[in-house]
Short mmCIF file of C-alpha atoms and ligand atoms in Angstrom, two decimals:
data_model
loop_
_atom_site.label_atom_id
_atom_site.label_comp_id
_atom_site.label_asym_id
_atom_site.label_seq_id
_atom_site.Cartn_x
_atom_site.Cartn_y
_atom_site.Cartn_z
CA MET A 2 32.08 -34.99 112.89
CA ARG A 3 30.94 -31.40 113.70
CA ARG A 4 29.93 -29.14 110.84
CA PRO A 5 32.61 -26.64 109.68
CA TYR A 6 32.40 -22.97 110.64
CA THR A 7 32.99 -20.16 108.16
CA LEU A 8 33.96 -16.83 109.68
CA THR A 9 34.58 -13.36 108.31
CA ALA A 10 37.81 -11.86 109.62
CA ALA A 11 37.87 -8.05 109.36
CA ALA A 12 40.87 -5.92 108.36
CA LYS A 13 41.80 -2.98 110.58
CA ILE A 14 43.26 0.48 110.14
CA ASN A 15 45.02 2.61 112.74
CA LEU A 16 43.40 6.01 113.17
CA HIS A 17 46.20 6.84 115.63
CA LEU A 18 49.54 5.17 116.37
CA LYS A 19 51.83 6.83 118.91
CA ILE A 20 55.07 5.15 119.99
CA ILE A 21 55.84 5.95 123.63
CA GLY A 22 59.02 3.97 124.21
CA ASP A 23 60.52 0.51 124.67
CA GLN A 24 58.24 -1.88 126.52
CA LEU A 25 59.78 -3.18 129.74
CA SER A 26 59.00 -6.51 131.40
CA GLU A 27 57.27 -6.53 134.79
CA THR A 28 60.21 -8.49 136.28
CA ILE A 29 62.77 -7.01 138.69
CA PRO A 30 64.90 -5.55 137.24
CA PRO A 31 62.70 -4.68 134.24
CA THR A 32 64.21 -5.61 130.88
CA PRO A 33 63.16 -4.62 127.34
CA THR A 34 60.66 -7.11 125.84
CA GLY A 35 61.64 -6.22 122.25
CA TYR A 36 58.23 -4.54 121.74
CA HIS A 37 57.14 -0.92 121.99
CA GLU A 38 54.64 0.71 124.34
CA LEU A 39 51.97 2.18 122.08
CA VAL A 40 48.82 4.27 122.22
CA MET A 41 46.58 3.49 119.26
CA VAL A 42 43.05 3.97 118.06
CA LEU A 43 42.08 0.95 115.97
CA GLN A 44 39.16 0.60 113.59
CA SER A 45 37.68 -2.50 111.90
CA LEU A 46 36.69 -2.43 108.23
CA ASP A 47 34.12 -4.29 106.14
CA LEU A 48 37.04 -5.58 104.03
CA ALA A 49 37.46 -9.15 105.32
CA ASP A 50 38.94 -12.59 104.66
CA GLN A 51 36.78 -15.72 104.90
CA VAL A 52 38.19 -18.45 107.11
CA THR A 53 36.63 -21.92 107.29
CA VAL A 54 37.62 -24.19 110.15
CA ALA A 55 36.74 -27.89 109.87
CA SER A 56 37.65 -31.06 111.75
CA ASN A 57 39.60 -33.70 109.86
CA ASP A 58 40.57 -37.21 110.88
CA THR A 59 44.29 -36.92 110.08
CA LYS A 60 45.43 -35.65 113.54
CA THR A 61 47.25 -32.84 111.73
CA ILE A 62 46.76 -29.12 111.12
CA GLN A 63 46.31 -28.25 107.45
CA VAL A 64 46.12 -24.71 106.08
CA ASP A 65 44.78 -24.26 102.60
CA CYS A 66 45.26 -20.81 101.01
CA SER A 67 45.90 -20.24 97.33
CA HIS A 68 47.32 -16.70 97.75
CA PRO A 69 51.00 -16.82 96.64
CA GLU A 70 52.26 -14.46 99.37
CA VAL A 71 50.64 -16.29 102.30
CA PRO A 72 53.33 -18.45 103.94
CA GLN A 73 52.90 -22.20 104.47
CA GLY A 74 53.34 -24.28 107.63
CA ASP A 75 54.02 -22.68 110.99
CA CYS A 76 55.31 -19.48 109.34
CA ASN A 77 51.58 -18.87 108.85
CA ILE A 78 50.05 -17.22 111.94
CA ALA A 79 46.72 -19.04 111.29
CA HIS A 80 48.62 -22.34 111.53
CA ARG A 81 50.25 -21.15 114.79
CA ALA A 82 46.79 -20.24 116.14
CA ALA A 83 45.63 -23.85 115.61
CA GLN A 84 48.85 -25.17 117.24
CA LEU A 85 48.18 -22.91 120.23
CA MET A 86 44.65 -24.36 120.57
CA GLN A 87 46.07 -27.90 120.27
CA ARG A 88 48.58 -27.20 123.08
CA SER A 89 46.06 -25.34 125.26
CA PHE A 90 43.22 -27.91 124.93
CA PRO A 91 44.90 -31.31 124.41
CA LYS A 92 41.79 -33.32 125.45
CA ALA A 93 39.57 -31.53 122.92
CA TRP A 94 42.25 -32.04 120.26
CA ASP A 95 42.30 -35.79 121.03
CA ARG A 96 38.51 -35.96 120.91
CA HIS A 97 38.01 -34.02 117.68
CA GLY A 98 41.10 -34.99 115.65
CA GLY A 99 42.91 -32.62 113.30
CA VAL A 100 41.87 -29.26 111.88
CA THR A 101 41.68 -28.02 108.29
CA ILE A 102 41.73 -24.24 107.83
CA THR A 103 40.74 -22.77 104.47
CA ILE A 104 41.52 -19.08 103.95
CA GLN A 105 39.95 -17.03 101.17
CA LYS A 106 42.19 -13.97 101.12
CA THR A 107 40.73 -10.55 100.33
CA ILE A 108 42.81 -8.43 102.74
CA PRO A 109 46.11 -7.53 101.05
CA VAL A 110 49.20 -9.22 102.54
CA GLY A 111 52.04 -7.27 104.24
CA ALA A 112 49.88 -4.16 104.02
CA GLY A 113 49.52 -2.85 107.60
CA LEU A 114 45.88 -4.02 107.68
CA ALA A 115 46.36 -6.95 110.12
CA GLY A 116 45.22 -9.55 107.57
CA GLY A 117 47.28 -12.37 109.14
CA SER A 118 46.19 -11.41 112.65
CA ALA A 119 42.54 -11.37 111.57
CA ASP A 120 42.89 -14.91 110.12
CA ALA A 121 44.52 -16.09 113.38
CA ALA A 122 41.68 -14.53 115.39
CA ALA A 123 39.14 -16.37 113.18
CA VAL A 124 40.96 -19.67 113.76
CA LEU A 125 40.75 -19.18 117.55
CA VAL A 126 37.00 -18.44 117.33
CA GLY A 127 36.39 -21.25 114.80
CA ILE A 128 38.14 -23.90 116.92
CA ASP A 129 36.38 -22.62 120.05
CA LEU A 130 33.05 -23.23 118.26
CA LEU A 131 34.13 -26.51 116.65
CA TRP A 132 35.30 -27.99 119.95
CA ASP A 133 32.46 -26.43 121.98
CA LEU A 134 34.93 -24.88 124.43
CA GLY A 135 32.73 -21.89 125.36
CA LEU A 136 35.70 -19.52 125.75
CA THR A 137 34.92 -15.96 126.86
CA GLN A 138 36.11 -12.88 124.92
CA PRO A 139 38.85 -12.15 127.56
CA GLU A 140 40.03 -15.80 127.36
CA LEU A 141 40.18 -15.63 123.56
CA GLN A 142 42.03 -12.30 123.75
CA GLU A 143 44.60 -13.74 126.18
CA LEU A 144 45.28 -16.57 123.72
CA GLY A 145 45.36 -14.06 120.84
CA ALA A 146 47.99 -11.89 122.56
CA LYS A 147 50.36 -14.91 122.50
CA LEU A 148 50.17 -14.92 118.70
CA GLY A 149 50.57 -11.23 117.85
CA SER A 150 49.91 -7.72 119.13
CA ASP A 151 46.95 -7.08 116.77
CA VAL A 152 45.15 -10.40 117.34
CA PRO A 153 43.19 -9.28 120.48
CA PHE A 154 41.77 -6.30 118.58
CA CYS A 155 40.91 -8.47 115.57
CA LEU A 156 38.88 -10.65 117.95
CA MET A 157 37.06 -7.69 119.47
CA GLY A 158 36.53 -5.50 116.40
CA GLY A 159 34.76 -2.14 116.19
CA THR A 160 36.60 0.94 117.41
CA ALA A 161 39.02 0.74 120.35
CA LEU A 162 41.78 2.49 122.24
CA ALA A 163 44.76 0.12 122.45
CA THR A 164 47.72 0.46 124.82
CA GLY A 165 50.58 -1.77 126.00
CA ARG A 166 51.95 -3.39 122.86
CA GLY A 167 48.47 -3.12 121.37
CA GLU A 168 46.74 -5.88 123.34
CA LYS A 169 45.17 -3.80 126.15
CA LEU A 170 41.86 -2.66 124.72
CA SER A 171 39.11 -0.24 125.75
CA PRO A 172 36.13 -0.04 123.42
CA LEU A 173 35.23 3.39 122.00
CA PRO A 174 31.86 4.43 120.54
CA ASP A 175 31.30 3.00 117.06
CA VAL A 176 32.65 4.82 114.03
CA ASP A 177 30.03 3.24 111.82
CA ASN A 178 29.50 3.72 108.08
CA LEU A 179 32.37 6.06 107.25
CA THR A 180 33.63 5.29 103.76
CA VAL A 181 37.29 4.24 103.55
CA ILE A 182 39.39 4.16 100.39
CA LEU A 183 42.45 1.96 100.68
CA ALA A 184 45.33 2.48 98.27
CA LYS A 185 48.35 0.20 97.96
CA PHE A 186 51.03 -0.49 95.37
CA ARG A 187 50.72 -4.25 94.72
CA SER A 188 54.47 -4.89 94.58
CA LEU A 189 55.27 -3.12 97.89
CA SER A 190 55.04 -4.69 101.33
CA VAL A 191 56.62 -3.57 104.60
CA SER A 192 57.87 -5.79 107.43
CA THR A 193 56.38 -4.60 110.73
CA ALA A 194 59.54 -5.65 112.59
CA TRP A 195 61.68 -3.59 110.17
CA ALA A 196 59.49 -0.49 110.64
CA TYR A 197 59.69 -0.62 114.45
CA GLN A 198 63.43 -1.41 114.49
CA THR A 199 64.16 1.49 112.14
CA TYR A 200 62.03 3.79 114.28
CA ARG A 201 63.96 2.68 117.36
CA GLN A 202 67.31 3.36 115.64
CA GLN A 203 66.22 6.89 114.74
CA PHE A 204 64.14 8.00 117.71
CA GLN A 205 65.20 5.97 120.76
CA THR A 206 66.75 9.04 122.41
CA SER A 207 63.26 10.62 122.63
CA TYR A 208 61.57 7.53 124.12
CA ILE A 209 59.72 8.00 127.41
CA THR A 210 61.26 5.76 130.07
CA ASP A 211 59.63 7.06 133.27
CA PRO A 212 56.51 4.95 134.11
CA THR A 213 54.65 7.98 135.58
CA ALA A 214 55.17 10.00 132.41
CA LEU A 215 53.95 6.99 130.47
CA THR A 216 50.62 6.91 132.33
CA ALA A 217 50.25 10.67 131.94
CA HIS A 218 50.69 10.24 128.21
CA TRP A 219 47.94 7.60 128.03
CA GLN A 220 45.56 9.86 129.94
CA ASP A 221 46.47 12.72 127.66
CA ILE A 222 45.56 10.70 124.57
CA GLU A 223 42.44 9.26 126.16
CA ALA A 224 41.13 12.75 126.77
CA GLY A 225 42.62 13.92 123.49
CA SER A 226 40.98 15.36 120.43
CA LEU A 227 40.77 12.12 118.45
CA VAL A 228 38.92 10.18 121.15
CA ASN A 229 36.63 13.18 121.70
CA ALA A 230 35.93 13.34 117.98
CA VAL A 231 35.08 9.61 117.93
CA SER A 232 32.82 9.99 120.98
CA GLN A 233 30.99 12.94 119.45
CA GLY A 234 30.80 11.57 115.91
CA ASP A 235 32.69 14.67 114.75
CA TRP A 236 34.17 13.25 111.53
CA ILE A 237 35.78 16.52 110.39
CA THR A 238 37.88 16.71 113.57
CA LEU A 239 38.55 12.96 113.36
CA GLY A 240 39.99 13.46 109.86
CA GLN A 241 42.23 16.26 111.14
CA CYS A 242 43.56 14.23 114.11
CA LEU A 243 44.78 11.14 112.24
CA HIS A 244 48.38 10.35 113.25
CA ASN A 245 50.90 7.53 112.76
CA ASP A 246 54.49 7.78 114.10
CA LEU A 247 55.67 5.00 111.76
CA GLU A 248 55.10 7.31 108.78
CA GLN A 249 58.34 9.02 109.85
CA VAL A 250 60.38 5.97 108.86
CA VAL A 251 58.27 4.28 106.18
CA LEU A 252 57.44 7.33 104.00
CA PRO A 253 61.06 8.52 103.52
CA HIS A 254 62.04 4.93 102.63
CA TYR A 255 59.17 4.58 100.11
CA PRO A 256 58.77 8.03 98.47
CA VAL A 257 56.04 6.74 96.14
CA VAL A 258 53.91 5.93 99.20
CA ALA A 259 54.44 9.50 100.49
CA GLN A 260 53.33 10.80 97.08
CA LEU A 261 50.30 8.49 97.08
CA ARG A 262 49.35 9.84 100.53
CA ASN A 263 49.60 13.45 99.26
CA ILE A 264 47.46 12.65 96.23
CA CYS A 265 44.78 11.04 98.46
CA CYS A 266 44.78 14.18 100.68
CA GLN A 267 44.07 16.43 97.72
CA GLN A 268 40.90 14.64 96.57
CA PRO A 269 37.56 16.42 97.11
CA GLY A 270 35.53 15.32 100.13
CA VAL A 271 38.42 13.51 101.84
CA LEU A 272 38.25 14.09 105.63
CA GLY A 273 41.80 12.86 106.25
CA THR A 274 44.49 10.50 104.98
CA LEU A 275 47.02 8.31 106.80
CA MET A 276 49.29 5.30 106.36
CA SER A 277 47.85 2.34 108.27
CA GLY A 278 50.05 0.47 110.80
CA SER A 279 53.52 -0.18 109.40
CA GLY A 280 52.19 0.45 105.88
CA PRO A 281 52.45 0.63 102.99
CA THR A 282 48.64 0.93 102.64
CA VAL A 283 47.34 4.49 102.71
CA PHE A 284 43.70 5.17 103.56
CA ALA A 285 41.41 8.14 102.96
CA LEU A 286 38.25 8.72 105.01
CA LEU A 287 35.08 10.04 103.40
CA GLU A 288 31.76 10.93 104.96
CA ARG A 289 29.78 10.45 101.76
CA ALA A 290 29.83 7.03 100.10
CA ASP A 291 28.64 8.52 96.79
CA GLN A 292 31.95 10.43 96.46
CA ALA A 293 34.08 7.28 96.64
CA GLU A 294 34.20 6.43 92.94
CA VAL A 295 35.08 10.01 91.98
CA VAL A 296 37.90 10.02 94.55
CA GLN A 297 39.13 6.63 93.38
CA ALA A 298 39.22 7.84 89.76
CA GLY A 299 40.96 11.06 90.89
CA ILE A 300 43.72 9.10 92.62
CA ARG A 301 44.26 6.83 89.58
CA ASN A 302 44.30 9.79 87.21
CA ALA A 303 46.74 11.84 89.34
CA ILE A 304 49.22 8.93 89.36
CA ALA A 305 48.85 8.09 85.67
CA THR A 306 49.45 11.73 84.69
CA SER A 307 52.08 12.55 87.32
CA ALA A 308 55.08 14.60 86.15
CA ASP A 309 57.22 12.33 88.35
CA GLY A 310 58.32 9.44 86.12
CA ASP A 311 58.91 7.05 89.08
CA LEU A 312 55.35 7.56 90.29
CA GLN A 313 53.83 7.37 86.82
CA THR A 314 55.44 3.97 86.16
CA MET A 315 53.69 2.69 89.32
CA ALA A 316 50.20 3.45 87.89
CA ALA A 317 49.55 -0.15 86.77
CA ASP A 318 50.73 -1.40 90.19
CA LEU A 319 48.14 0.60 92.13
CA GLU A 320 45.31 -1.28 93.87
CA LEU A 321 42.33 0.55 95.34
CA TRP A 322 39.47 -0.71 97.49
CA ILE A 323 36.31 1.05 98.61
CA THR A 324 35.15 -0.20 101.99
CA GLN A 325 33.51 1.06 105.17
CA THR A 326 34.22 1.22 108.86
CA SER A 327 32.62 -1.70 110.65
CA THR A 328 31.58 -2.70 114.16
CA ALA A 329 32.47 -6.39 113.70
CA GLY A 330 35.75 -8.23 114.32
CA ILE A 331 35.14 -11.95 113.78
CA ALA A 332 31.64 -12.95 112.73
CA ILE A 333 30.02 -16.18 111.59
CA ALA A 334 29.48 -15.82 107.84
CA GLN A 335 25.89 -15.94 106.58
CA GLN A 336 25.05 -19.27 104.97
CA ARG A 337 24.32 -18.70 101.28
CA HIS A 338 20.89 -20.07 100.34
CA ASN A 339 20.05 -21.01 96.79
CA LEU A 340 16.79 -19.16 96.18
CA SER A 341 15.95 -20.76 92.81
O1 C5P B 426 53.18 -8.63 117.55
P1 C5P B 426 53.61 -8.78 116.13
O2 C5P B 426 54.14 -10.15 115.83
O3 C5P B 426 52.61 -8.33 115.14
O4 C5P B 426 54.85 -7.79 115.97
C1 C5P B 426 55.74 -7.87 114.88
C2 C5P B 426 57.00 -7.08 115.23
O5 C5P B 426 56.68 -5.68 115.32
C3 C5P B 426 57.60 -7.42 116.59
O6 C5P B 426 58.52 -8.47 116.47
C4 C5P B 426 58.29 -6.13 116.98
O7 C5P B 426 59.54 -6.04 116.32
C5 C5P B 426 57.40 -5.05 116.39
N1 C5P B 426 56.45 -4.50 117.36
C6 C5P B 426 56.92 -3.62 118.32
N2 C5P B 426 56.05 -3.13 119.26
C7 C5P B 426 54.75 -3.46 119.22
C8 C5P B 426 54.23 -4.33 118.24
C9 C5P B 426 55.13 -4.84 117.31
O8 C5P B 426 58.11 -3.29 118.37
N3 C5P B 426 53.94 -2.94 120.14
#
């Protein structure tokens, strides 16, 4: 039996998320696909799960994850990724037997950080290695798009402009070594489907429906200030250009998240603050890593001493992480050697 592969699966944040309109199928007549046409700038983080993929001789797919909020069976996107590989490569499945996937969760769940998508991406890469399939990055991304809109980016990693429903990717120059503070209330999670549906209910009348206008909008963003800032390594402008349309529905629904975002903004040295994806995680960008602990303490202190009773009672629920922007999506984990 082949040796197992352990992979690191990076979380992502959205530096930009613009909703253009309802996505239409390419059929005649075009019909809504249920997804949105987006323009996003996506960024990988050092914060990562560890996913081990091993062959077993049970002819079944087993997912082992001790995190209480990670669903079991085919509700788990990592499980669906293995099923997709089984269906797509039946001969390899017959030859190698079943698959056991072990997930060590570090990325918070239901947080807008693509933790599930990253695990699914790692399963695709792990099974590709385990079965010696030799899939190319575009082939892996095509499979990934069948599982979820963020999976292709999780496979690619780094910094990218994403269009379509998030699966059409163009790499951007690396945003390497910026410090990122992530802040999330442990008890809050947001359903991505809920966030997009609520946005549709409130803003559908302003959706762009004309395909020419849609292309013009992409070009506009591509040449826009955020992409320029990334290309030039201008982190002050990058911090000023952060944008996420989903904040318009998630923040009014979760006022404590809006307050958390304001508190992050006010900390010294913070270049910019935004909610990631459909939330509720808020991130703050910093140029200097040595400021991170002061900022983290400032956020905790502002919540613990807030005059707003609702916010103050959330102090014990607050989780903070210090991480960095990264150039990697899925990577083979270093083997740990015992040096003694
Ligand atoms: O692709 P994924 O499974 O992550 O999407 C979850 C839900 O988010 C979709 O069912 C859809 O309701 C919404 N979504 C959307 N437009 C996108 C991506 C996601 O409306 N581009």
